[in-house]
Amino acid sequence: MNKLAEKHIVVGITAGIAAYKSIEFIRLLRKAGACVRVVLTESAQAFVTPLTLQAISGNAVATSLLDPQAELAMGHIELAKWADVVVIAPATADVLARLATGQADDLLTTLCLATRAPLLLAPAMNQQMFAHAAVKANLATLKARGAHTVGPNAGEQACGDVGLGRMAEPSEIFDAVTALLHRENDLAGLVVSVTAGPTQEAIDPVRYISNHSSGKMGFAIAQAFAERGAQVNLIAGPVVLATPANVTRIDVLSAQEMHRHAMALAKQSAVFVGCAAVADYKMAQVAEHKLKKTDAQDTLTLTLVKNPDIIASVAALTAQRPFVVGFAAETQNVADYAQRKLARKNLDMICANDVSRKEIGFGQEQNALSVFWPGGQADLPQASKLTLARALVDLIITHRNKTQSAVNPKE
Ligand code: PMT
């Protein structure tokens, strides 16, 4: 089936010499049956004209946030909602900087803030500019927030330089949009449950035992599944993160509460991912009133008892057992301890997380994982948690499919 037929694509064009190549890109989209609306920045009009783009896209071209006529036809918020994908080709260093800082000073940047559609960027600029730390940082920020990129390519540039900075070819951008839309819904109908964040185990009415998990890794996994159309339940410990689009969130505090929701949801799920940093122990008895400091006591002993092991309980289900993926946060013997947990908890896959490294793991924007499954292993090198989550979803789906076809060879 043609993935682009009837799809709504907003093409943003910014001021680069590669703007002329976007005409061919739009022609390919139209030929594939997509509905295209072009947003042209003011300075991009020095490179391509609204009239040409109107003729090629079949729709009026939007150029200004403050154009009452254009707003009457389709207001910028309406355009943001209309889009299935927003593509910016070429994406200059300037627009990357403005998107990274969340500016909304023209139609294109405003639309990007207002849309829930995935954003595909085709950067194009001088090779020296592309190598600049500021551009790299802006791109990393945008990717960490979920933006996709295609290119740039290496080669001879309009300015005479040779290097990385040429916009990807129209056919490559077209393929990237097609792949994005394919991935958009290839997991439709798959029910996934993910645990994320820490748990809080009450000591008394004002104190608790917890850990440094921010929930970022688990939320990124939920987002990565939801981006591909899966129906995602996110069982979240106490964290201050926005819920990813199209994700059902269940907020919990304690491991016991997380266990209750996880067991109910796991039986309805095809995949269960335990990314939460669950407290292994809780108070044997939560004090009814605030514990008081006394002059007589220099030490205080708390008696703790084991919490239920959520992921082991899910993996022990005999009926309606999902594909079970665990995490292992370790500070030493990372691979060895993770593989032991894979076996001991009867998991299908485990992601070993070296939390002794300060730049990854708890609370950080980036992470790196070594993923193990019975008889196999893959390393996912350091990247934003969302980039890693997307790669992890690929691995989970591949291995779940293999497991299923081994059980049901005809499928
Ligand atoms: O949240 P962030 O700040 O983004 O950080 C991410 C992370 C470091 C928390 C995450 O990547 C991670 O490693 N999560 C697992 C942390 C952990 O508790 O690991 P563990 O080795 O103690 O537990 C092993 C597995 O058993 C995990 O899947 C855990 O969810 C599960 N478990 C543990 C105890 C318990 N009582 N029930 C469980 O289900």
Short mmCIF file of C-alpha atoms and ligand atoms in Angstrom, two decimals:
data_model
loop_
_atom_site.label_atom_id
_atom_site.label_comp_id
_atom_site.label_asym_id
_atom_site.label_seq_id
_atom_site.Cartn_x
_atom_site.Cartn_y
_atom_site.Cartn_z
CA MET A 1 0.00 0.00 0.00
CA ASN A 2 1.24 3.50 -0.78
CA LYS A 3 2.06 5.03 2.59
CA LEU A 4 1.87 8.58 1.31
CA ALA A 5 -1.54 8.55 -0.38
CA GLU A 6 -3.77 11.21 1.21
CA LYS A 7 -1.15 11.99 3.86
CA HIS A 8 -0.87 15.63 4.92
CA ILE A 9 2.68 16.87 4.57
CA VAL A 10 3.76 20.39 5.55
CA VAL A 11 7.00 21.30 3.79
CA GLY A 12 8.90 24.18 5.39
CA ILE A 13 11.51 25.83 3.21
CA THR A 14 14.19 28.05 4.72
CA ALA A 15 16.80 30.24 3.10
CA GLY A 16 19.43 27.95 1.62
CA ILE A 17 20.64 27.49 -1.92
CA ALA A 18 19.31 23.90 -1.70
CA ALA A 19 15.76 25.33 -1.65
CA TYR A 20 15.51 24.70 -5.38
CA LYS A 21 15.80 20.94 -4.71
CA SER A 22 12.66 21.08 -2.55
CA ILE A 23 10.63 21.68 -5.71
CA GLU A 24 11.55 18.16 -6.88
CA PHE A 25 10.88 16.78 -3.38
CA ILE A 26 7.36 18.27 -3.42
CA ARG A 27 6.79 16.87 -6.94
CA LEU A 28 7.67 13.36 -5.64
CA LEU A 29 5.26 13.78 -2.72
CA ARG A 30 2.42 14.88 -5.02
CA LYS A 31 3.13 12.03 -7.43
CA ALA A 32 2.76 9.59 -4.49
CA GLY A 33 -0.68 11.08 -3.72
CA ALA A 34 0.27 13.18 -0.68
CA CYS A 35 -1.45 16.52 0.08
CA VAL A 36 1.26 19.15 0.44
CA ARG A 37 1.17 22.60 2.00
CA VAL A 38 4.28 24.73 1.79
CA VAL A 39 5.46 27.21 4.40
CA LEU A 40 8.12 29.51 3.04
CA THR A 41 10.17 31.72 5.35
CA GLU A 42 10.59 35.34 4.36
CA SER A 43 14.25 35.02 3.37
CA ALA A 44 13.65 31.74 1.52
CA GLN A 45 11.63 33.76 -0.98
CA ALA A 46 14.94 35.04 -2.31
CA PHE A 47 15.67 31.47 -3.47
CA VAL A 48 12.27 30.12 -4.60
CA THR A 49 9.02 31.94 -5.30
CA PRO A 50 5.61 31.31 -3.73
CA LEU A 51 4.15 31.12 -7.24
CA THR A 52 6.37 28.21 -8.28
CA LEU A 53 5.64 26.37 -5.04
CA GLN A 54 1.91 27.02 -5.34
CA ALA A 55 1.93 25.52 -8.82
CA ILE A 56 3.94 22.49 -7.78
CA SER A 57 2.12 21.81 -4.47
CA GLY A 58 -1.37 22.59 -5.75
CA ASN A 59 -2.07 24.77 -2.70
CA ALA A 60 -1.59 28.38 -1.68
CA VAL A 61 1.80 28.91 -0.05
CA ALA A 62 1.93 30.34 3.48
CA THR A 63 4.66 32.90 4.05
CA SER A 64 3.70 34.96 7.07
CA LEU A 65 2.31 34.49 10.55
CA LEU A 66 0.56 37.82 10.32
CA ASP A 67 -1.20 37.41 6.96
CA PRO A 68 -4.98 37.76 7.60
CA GLN A 69 -5.85 36.25 4.19
CA ALA A 70 -3.71 33.15 4.74
CA GLU A 71 -5.05 32.80 8.30
CA LEU A 72 -8.60 32.91 6.90
CA ALA A 73 -7.79 30.07 4.47
CA MET A 74 -6.02 27.88 7.06
CA GLY A 75 -4.81 29.39 10.33
CA HIS A 76 -1.39 28.40 11.62
CA ILE A 77 -2.83 26.27 14.44
CA GLU A 78 -5.15 24.54 11.99
CA LEU A 79 -2.14 23.86 9.74
CA ALA A 80 -0.24 22.45 12.72
CA LYS A 81 -3.14 20.08 13.45
CA TRP A 82 -3.60 19.21 9.77
CA ALA A 83 -0.02 17.93 9.37
CA ASP A 84 0.80 14.20 9.52
CA VAL A 85 4.46 15.11 9.10
CA VAL A 86 6.34 18.41 9.05
CA VAL A 87 9.46 18.39 6.86
CA ILE A 88 11.93 21.28 6.81
CA ALA A 89 14.09 21.10 3.69
CA PRO A 90 16.45 22.79 3.59
CA ALA A 91 16.88 23.38 7.32
CA THR A 92 19.46 26.13 7.80
CA ALA A 93 21.68 26.62 10.86
CA ASP A 94 19.43 29.56 11.73
CA VAL A 95 16.18 27.58 11.80
CA LEU A 96 17.84 24.77 13.79
CA ALA A 97 18.91 27.34 16.40
CA ARG A 98 15.46 28.91 16.54
CA LEU A 99 13.74 25.51 16.84
CA ALA A 100 16.19 24.37 19.51
CA THR A 101 15.44 27.41 21.66
CA GLY A 102 11.69 27.14 21.09
CA GLN A 103 11.28 30.48 19.34
CA ALA A 104 8.01 31.29 17.65
CA ASP A 105 8.92 34.40 15.69
CA ASP A 106 7.63 33.30 12.29
CA LEU A 107 5.04 30.97 10.82
CA LEU A 108 7.32 27.93 10.48
CA THR A 109 8.76 27.95 14.01
CA THR A 110 5.32 28.67 15.51
CA LEU A 111 3.84 25.77 13.58
CA CYS A 112 6.60 23.45 14.78
CA LEU A 113 5.79 24.31 18.39
CA ALA A 114 2.07 23.87 17.84
CA THR A 115 2.13 20.52 16.03
CA ARG A 116 2.08 16.98 17.38
CA ALA A 117 3.22 15.64 14.01
CA PRO A 118 6.75 14.23 13.72
CA LEU A 119 9.36 16.68 12.48
CA LEU A 120 11.85 15.69 9.77
CA LEU A 121 14.82 18.01 9.24
CA ALA A 122 17.04 18.02 6.16
CA PRO A 123 19.95 20.22 7.28
CA ALA A 124 21.87 22.11 4.59
CA MET A 125 24.67 24.57 5.16
CA ASN A 126 28.36 25.21 4.63
CA GLN A 127 30.48 22.30 5.90
CA GLN A 128 32.33 24.51 8.40
CA MET A 129 29.02 25.73 9.80
CA PHE A 130 27.71 22.17 10.08
CA ALA A 131 30.84 21.19 12.02
CA HIS A 132 30.36 24.07 14.49
CA ALA A 133 29.70 23.03 18.08
CA ALA A 134 26.63 25.31 18.27
CA VAL A 135 24.97 23.61 15.29
CA LYS A 136 25.86 20.19 16.66
CA ALA A 137 24.38 21.07 20.04
CA ASN A 138 21.19 22.42 18.47
CA LEU A 139 20.74 19.30 16.38
CA ALA A 140 21.38 17.08 19.40
CA THR A 141 18.74 19.02 21.37
CA LEU A 142 16.20 18.65 18.58
CA LYS A 143 16.92 14.94 18.16
CA ALA A 144 16.63 14.39 21.89
CA ARG A 145 13.17 16.00 21.70
CA GLY A 146 12.19 13.55 18.99
CA ALA A 147 13.04 15.32 15.71
CA HIS A 148 14.19 13.08 12.86
CA THR A 149 16.93 14.00 10.42
CA VAL A 150 17.95 13.05 6.90
CA GLY A 151 21.41 14.02 5.65
CA PRO A 152 23.32 16.17 5.20
CA ASN A 153 25.51 14.50 2.58
CA ALA A 154 29.17 15.05 1.90
CA GLY A 155 30.37 16.51 -1.38
CA GLU A 156 31.02 19.70 -3.28
CA GLN A 157 29.06 22.67 -2.03
CA ALA A 158 27.64 25.70 -3.85
CA CYS A 159 30.23 27.89 -2.08
CA GLY A 160 33.09 25.76 -3.46
CA ASP A 161 33.87 23.97 -0.18
CA VAL A 162 33.90 20.21 -0.01
CA GLY A 163 32.51 18.44 3.05
CA LEU A 164 29.45 17.44 5.04
CA GLY A 165 26.62 19.95 4.56
CA ARG A 166 24.88 19.28 1.24
CA MET A 167 21.14 18.76 1.65
CA ALA A 168 20.05 15.14 1.14
CA GLU A 169 18.73 14.47 -2.37
CA PRO A 170 14.96 14.89 -2.93
CA SER A 171 14.56 11.11 -3.36
CA GLU A 172 16.35 10.52 -0.02
CA ILE A 173 14.08 12.99 1.79
CA PHE A 174 11.10 11.34 0.12
CA ASP A 175 12.30 7.90 1.34
CA ALA A 176 12.81 9.28 4.85
CA VAL A 177 9.22 10.62 4.95
CA THR A 178 7.93 7.27 3.67
CA ALA A 179 9.92 5.37 6.30
CA LEU A 180 8.70 7.74 9.01
CA LEU A 181 5.08 7.26 8.03
CA HIS A 182 5.57 3.51 7.80
CA ARG A 183 7.05 3.41 11.28
CA GLU A 184 4.29 5.72 12.44
CA ASN A 185 1.74 2.95 12.50
CA ASP A 186 3.49 -0.36 12.10
CA LEU A 187 2.80 -1.25 15.76
CA ALA A 188 -0.89 -0.29 15.66
CA GLY A 189 -2.88 -2.73 17.79
CA LEU A 190 0.14 -3.81 19.88
CA VAL A 191 -0.50 -3.25 23.59
CA VAL A 192 2.62 -2.32 25.55
CA SER A 193 3.04 -1.58 29.25
CA VAL A 194 6.08 0.26 30.56
CA THR A 195 7.10 1.04 34.14
CA ALA A 196 9.17 4.17 34.72
CA GLY A 197 10.66 6.33 37.44
CA PRO A 198 11.37 5.57 41.08
CA THR A 199 9.02 4.25 43.72
CA GLN A 200 8.51 5.90 47.12
CA GLU A 201 8.30 3.75 50.20
CA ALA A 202 6.83 5.61 53.14
CA ILE A 203 8.70 5.58 56.46
CA ASP A 204 6.19 7.76 58.25
CA PRO A 205 3.68 10.40 57.06
CA VAL A 206 6.49 12.83 56.09
CA ARG A 207 9.45 10.68 55.01
CA TYR A 208 10.13 8.05 52.42
CA ILE A 209 12.81 5.82 50.84
CA SER A 210 13.40 6.40 47.11
CA ASN A 211 16.14 6.74 44.47
CA HIS A 212 17.43 9.06 41.75
CA SER A 213 15.41 7.76 38.79
CA SER A 214 13.90 10.68 36.86
CA GLY A 215 11.65 8.54 34.65
CA LYS A 216 13.26 9.91 31.47
CA MET A 217 14.36 6.53 30.10
CA GLY A 218 10.99 4.86 30.70
CA PHE A 219 9.05 7.83 29.29
CA ALA A 220 11.26 7.77 26.18
CA ILE A 221 10.46 4.07 25.70
CA ALA A 222 6.74 4.79 26.05
CA GLN A 223 7.08 7.60 23.48
CA ALA A 224 9.05 5.42 21.06
CA PHE A 225 6.35 2.72 21.12
CA ALA A 226 3.53 5.29 20.83
CA GLU A 227 5.20 7.00 17.85
CA ARG A 228 4.79 3.71 15.98
CA GLY A 229 1.12 3.44 16.83
CA ALA A 230 1.31 1.01 19.77
CA GLN A 231 -1.26 1.35 22.55
CA VAL A 232 0.95 2.25 25.50
CA ASN A 233 0.27 2.12 29.24
CA LEU A 234 2.88 3.97 31.26
CA ILE A 235 2.95 3.08 34.96
CA ALA A 236 4.90 6.00 36.37
CA GLY A 237 6.40 6.48 39.79
CA PRO A 238 6.56 10.04 41.16
CA VAL A 239 8.28 12.10 38.43
CA VAL A 240 7.82 15.56 36.95
CA LEU A 241 7.64 14.73 33.24
CA ALA A 242 4.99 15.47 30.64
CA THR A 243 3.09 12.45 29.38
CA PRO A 244 4.15 11.56 25.81
CA ALA A 245 1.44 11.94 23.15
CA ASN A 246 -1.01 9.03 22.84
CA VAL A 247 0.19 7.32 26.01
CA THR A 248 -2.10 6.29 28.90
CA ARG A 249 -0.39 7.18 32.15
CA ILE A 250 -1.07 5.62 35.54
CA ASP A 251 0.64 7.45 38.40
CA VAL A 252 1.73 5.39 41.40
CA LEU A 253 3.88 5.94 44.48
CA SER A 254 4.90 2.65 46.02
CA ALA A 255 6.23 -0.62 44.59
CA GLN A 256 3.12 -2.37 45.91
CA GLU A 257 0.91 0.01 43.91
CA MET A 258 3.11 -0.36 40.81
CA HIS A 259 2.93 -4.15 41.21
CA ARG A 260 -0.90 -4.10 41.35
CA HIS A 261 -1.28 -2.04 38.16
CA ALA A 262 1.52 -3.89 36.38
CA MET A 263 -0.04 -7.31 37.01
CA ALA A 264 -3.43 -6.15 35.77
CA LEU A 265 -2.01 -4.51 32.63
CA ALA A 266 0.64 -7.14 31.84
CA LYS A 267 -2.04 -9.74 31.11
CA GLN A 268 -3.49 -7.45 28.44
CA SER A 269 -0.09 -6.58 26.97
CA ALA A 270 2.01 -8.10 24.20
CA VAL A 271 5.16 -6.43 25.55
CA PHE A 272 6.07 -5.43 29.12
CA VAL A 273 9.10 -3.22 29.78
CA GLY A 274 10.25 -2.76 33.38
CA CYS A 275 12.38 0.36 33.35
CA ALA A 276 11.35 1.59 36.80
CA ALA A 277 13.87 1.69 39.60
CA VAL A 278 11.67 -0.18 42.05
CA ALA A 279 12.61 -0.12 45.73
CA ASP A 280 13.62 -3.65 46.66
CA TYR A 281 12.53 -3.10 50.26
CA LYS A 282 9.80 -1.23 52.10
CA MET A 283 9.12 -0.54 55.77
CA ALA A 284 7.88 -3.57 57.70
CA GLN A 285 5.49 -1.15 59.37
CA VAL A 286 4.90 2.45 58.23
CA ALA A 287 4.78 4.67 61.32
CA GLU A 288 1.38 6.22 61.83
CA HIS A 289 2.89 9.48 63.11
CA LYS A 290 6.10 11.34 62.37
CA LEU A 291 9.08 9.58 63.97
CA LYS A 292 10.56 11.83 66.65
CA LYS A 293 14.22 12.38 67.34
CA THR A 294 15.11 11.62 70.94
CA ASP A 295 18.13 12.70 72.98
CA ALA A 296 18.61 9.11 74.11
CA GLN A 297 19.05 7.69 70.59
CA ASP A 298 22.12 8.36 68.42
CA THR A 299 21.14 5.76 65.85
CA LEU A 300 17.86 4.67 64.36
CA THR A 301 17.21 1.23 62.95
CA LEU A 302 14.47 0.75 60.42
CA THR A 303 13.16 -2.73 59.75
CA LEU A 304 12.55 -3.32 56.05
CA VAL A 305 10.87 -6.20 54.26
CA LYS A 306 11.09 -7.23 50.61
CA ASN A 307 8.83 -5.65 48.03
CA PRO A 308 7.26 -7.85 45.38
CA ASP A 309 9.53 -8.27 42.36
CA ILE A 310 7.26 -6.80 39.68
CA ILE A 311 9.07 -7.93 36.58
CA ALA A 312 9.72 -11.43 37.92
CA SER A 313 6.00 -11.76 38.71
CA VAL A 314 5.09 -10.67 35.15
CA ALA A 315 7.64 -13.09 33.67
CA ALA A 316 6.21 -15.91 35.84
CA LEU A 317 2.73 -15.57 34.33
CA THR A 318 1.73 -18.89 32.83
CA ALA A 319 -1.20 -17.55 30.80
CA GLN A 320 -1.26 -14.25 28.87
CA ARG A 321 2.46 -13.76 29.41
CA PRO A 322 3.84 -10.78 27.45
CA PHE A 323 7.36 -10.50 25.98
CA VAL A 324 9.21 -9.27 29.08
CA VAL A 325 12.07 -6.75 28.94
CA GLY A 326 13.89 -5.75 32.10
CA PHE A 327 16.60 -3.24 32.96
CA ALA A 328 19.59 -3.72 35.19
CA ALA A 329 21.15 -0.63 36.75
CA GLU A 330 24.60 -1.73 37.89
CA THR A 331 27.75 -0.02 39.14
CA GLN A 332 30.14 -2.98 38.66
CA ASN A 333 30.29 -6.27 36.68
CA VAL A 334 27.52 -4.72 34.60
CA ALA A 335 27.22 -7.31 31.83
CA ASP A 336 27.63 -10.27 34.17
CA TYR A 337 25.06 -9.09 36.73
CA ALA A 338 22.60 -8.17 33.97
CA GLN A 339 22.84 -11.62 32.38
CA ARG A 340 22.32 -13.28 35.74
CA LYS A 341 19.16 -11.16 36.21
CA LEU A 342 17.97 -12.14 32.74
CA ALA A 343 18.15 -15.81 33.76
CA ARG A 344 17.06 -15.48 37.39
CA LYS A 345 13.96 -13.41 36.59
CA ASN A 346 13.18 -15.49 33.46
CA LEU A 347 13.15 -12.40 31.20
CA ASP A 348 13.17 -12.36 27.40
CA MET A 349 15.58 -9.44 27.22
CA ILE A 350 17.52 -7.21 29.62
CA CYS A 351 19.12 -3.80 29.16
CA ALA A 352 22.29 -3.38 31.19
CA ASN A 353 22.80 0.17 32.34
CA ASP A 354 26.17 1.19 33.76
CA VAL A 355 25.02 3.78 36.30
CA SER A 356 28.55 4.28 37.67
CA ARG A 357 29.12 6.58 34.64
CA LYS A 358 27.99 10.05 35.67
CA GLU A 359 27.13 11.24 32.15
CA ILE A 360 24.53 8.52 31.55
CA GLY A 361 21.86 6.71 33.53
CA PHE A 362 19.95 8.24 36.44
CA GLY A 363 18.57 11.70 35.66
CA GLN A 364 20.77 12.32 32.61
CA GLU A 365 19.54 13.22 29.11
CA GLN A 366 21.72 10.51 27.56
CA ASN A 367 22.22 6.83 28.17
CA ALA A 368 24.03 3.81 26.73
CA LEU A 369 22.79 0.23 26.96
CA SER A 370 24.07 -3.29 26.44
CA VAL A 371 21.08 -5.43 25.60
CA PHE A 372 21.13 -9.19 26.26
CA TRP A 373 18.71 -11.95 25.34
CA PRO A 374 19.16 -15.72 25.52
CA GLY A 375 21.96 -16.41 23.05
CA GLY A 376 22.50 -12.87 21.83
CA GLN A 377 23.67 -9.35 22.61
CA ALA A 378 23.69 -5.84 21.09
CA ASP A 379 25.31 -2.61 22.23
CA LEU A 380 23.35 0.62 21.88
CA PRO A 381 26.01 3.34 22.10
CA GLN A 382 25.61 6.60 24.02
CA ALA A 383 22.82 8.79 22.63
CA SER A 384 19.77 10.69 23.84
CA LYS A 385 17.35 8.50 25.76
CA LEU A 386 14.78 8.90 22.96
CA THR A 387 17.24 7.80 20.26
CA LEU A 388 18.16 4.78 22.40
CA ALA A 389 14.51 4.02 23.11
CA ARG A 390 13.76 3.96 19.38
CA ALA A 391 16.64 1.55 18.75
CA LEU A 392 15.51 -0.58 21.68
CA VAL A 393 11.96 -0.76 20.31
CA ASP A 394 13.42 -2.07 17.03
CA LEU A 395 15.34 -4.77 18.94
CA ILE A 396 12.33 -5.74 21.05
CA ILE A 397 10.07 -6.07 18.01
CA THR A 398 12.64 -8.09 16.05
CA HIS A 399 13.20 -10.52 18.92
CA ARG A 400 9.55 -10.80 19.87
CA ASN A 401 8.75 -11.67 16.26
CA LYS A 402 11.52 -14.30 16.21
CA THR A 403 10.30 -15.81 19.48
CA GLN A 404 6.76 -15.94 18.16
CA SER A 405 7.67 -17.54 14.86
CA ALA A 406 9.74 -20.14 16.75
CA VAL A 407 6.63 -21.00 18.80
CA ASN A 408 4.22 -20.77 15.82
CA PRO A 409 6.40 -21.64 12.81
CA LYS A 410 3.58 -20.93 10.32
CA GLU A 411 3.10 -17.30 11.45
O1 PMT B 1 14.76 7.18 35.12
P1 PMT B 1 16.07 7.71 34.58
O2 PMT B 1 16.62 8.83 35.40
O3 PMT B 1 15.97 8.03 33.12
O4 PMT B 1 17.15 6.55 34.69
C1 PMT B 1 16.99 5.35 34.00
C2 PMT B 1 17.32 4.12 34.86
C3 PMT B 1 18.80 4.13 35.23
C4 PMT B 1 16.46 4.11 36.13
C5 PMT B 1 16.95 2.87 33.98
O5 PMT B 1 17.67 2.90 32.78
C6 PMT B 1 17.21 1.56 34.69
O6 PMT B 1 18.31 1.03 34.68
N1 PMT B 1 16.15 1.00 35.35
C7 PMT B 1 16.23 -0.18 36.20
C8 PMT B 1 16.70 0.23 37.54
C9 PMT B 1 16.71 -0.90 38.53
O7 PMT B 1 16.02 -0.81 39.52
O8 PMT B 1 17.42 -1.95 38.23
P2 PMT B 1 17.49 -3.28 39.18
O9 PMT B 1 18.71 -3.97 38.71
O10 PMT B 1 17.39 -2.94 40.61
O11 PMT B 1 16.21 -4.10 38.75
C10 PMT B 1 16.21 -5.10 37.72
C11 PMT B 1 14.86 -5.15 37.05
O12 PMT B 1 13.89 -5.60 37.98
C12 PMT B 1 14.35 -3.83 36.51
O13 PMT B 1 13.68 -4.09 35.30
C13 PMT B 1 13.39 -3.36 37.59
O14 PMT B 1 12.35 -2.56 37.05
C14 PMT B 1 12.83 -4.69 38.09
N2 PMT B 1 12.39 -4.71 39.49
C15 PMT B 1 13.28 -4.52 40.50
C16 PMT B 1 12.85 -4.63 41.79
C17 PMT B 1 11.48 -4.92 42.04
N3 PMT B 1 11.03 -5.02 43.28
N4 PMT B 1 10.64 -5.09 41.02
C18 PMT B 1 11.07 -4.99 39.75
O15 PMT B 1 10.28 -5.13 38.82
#
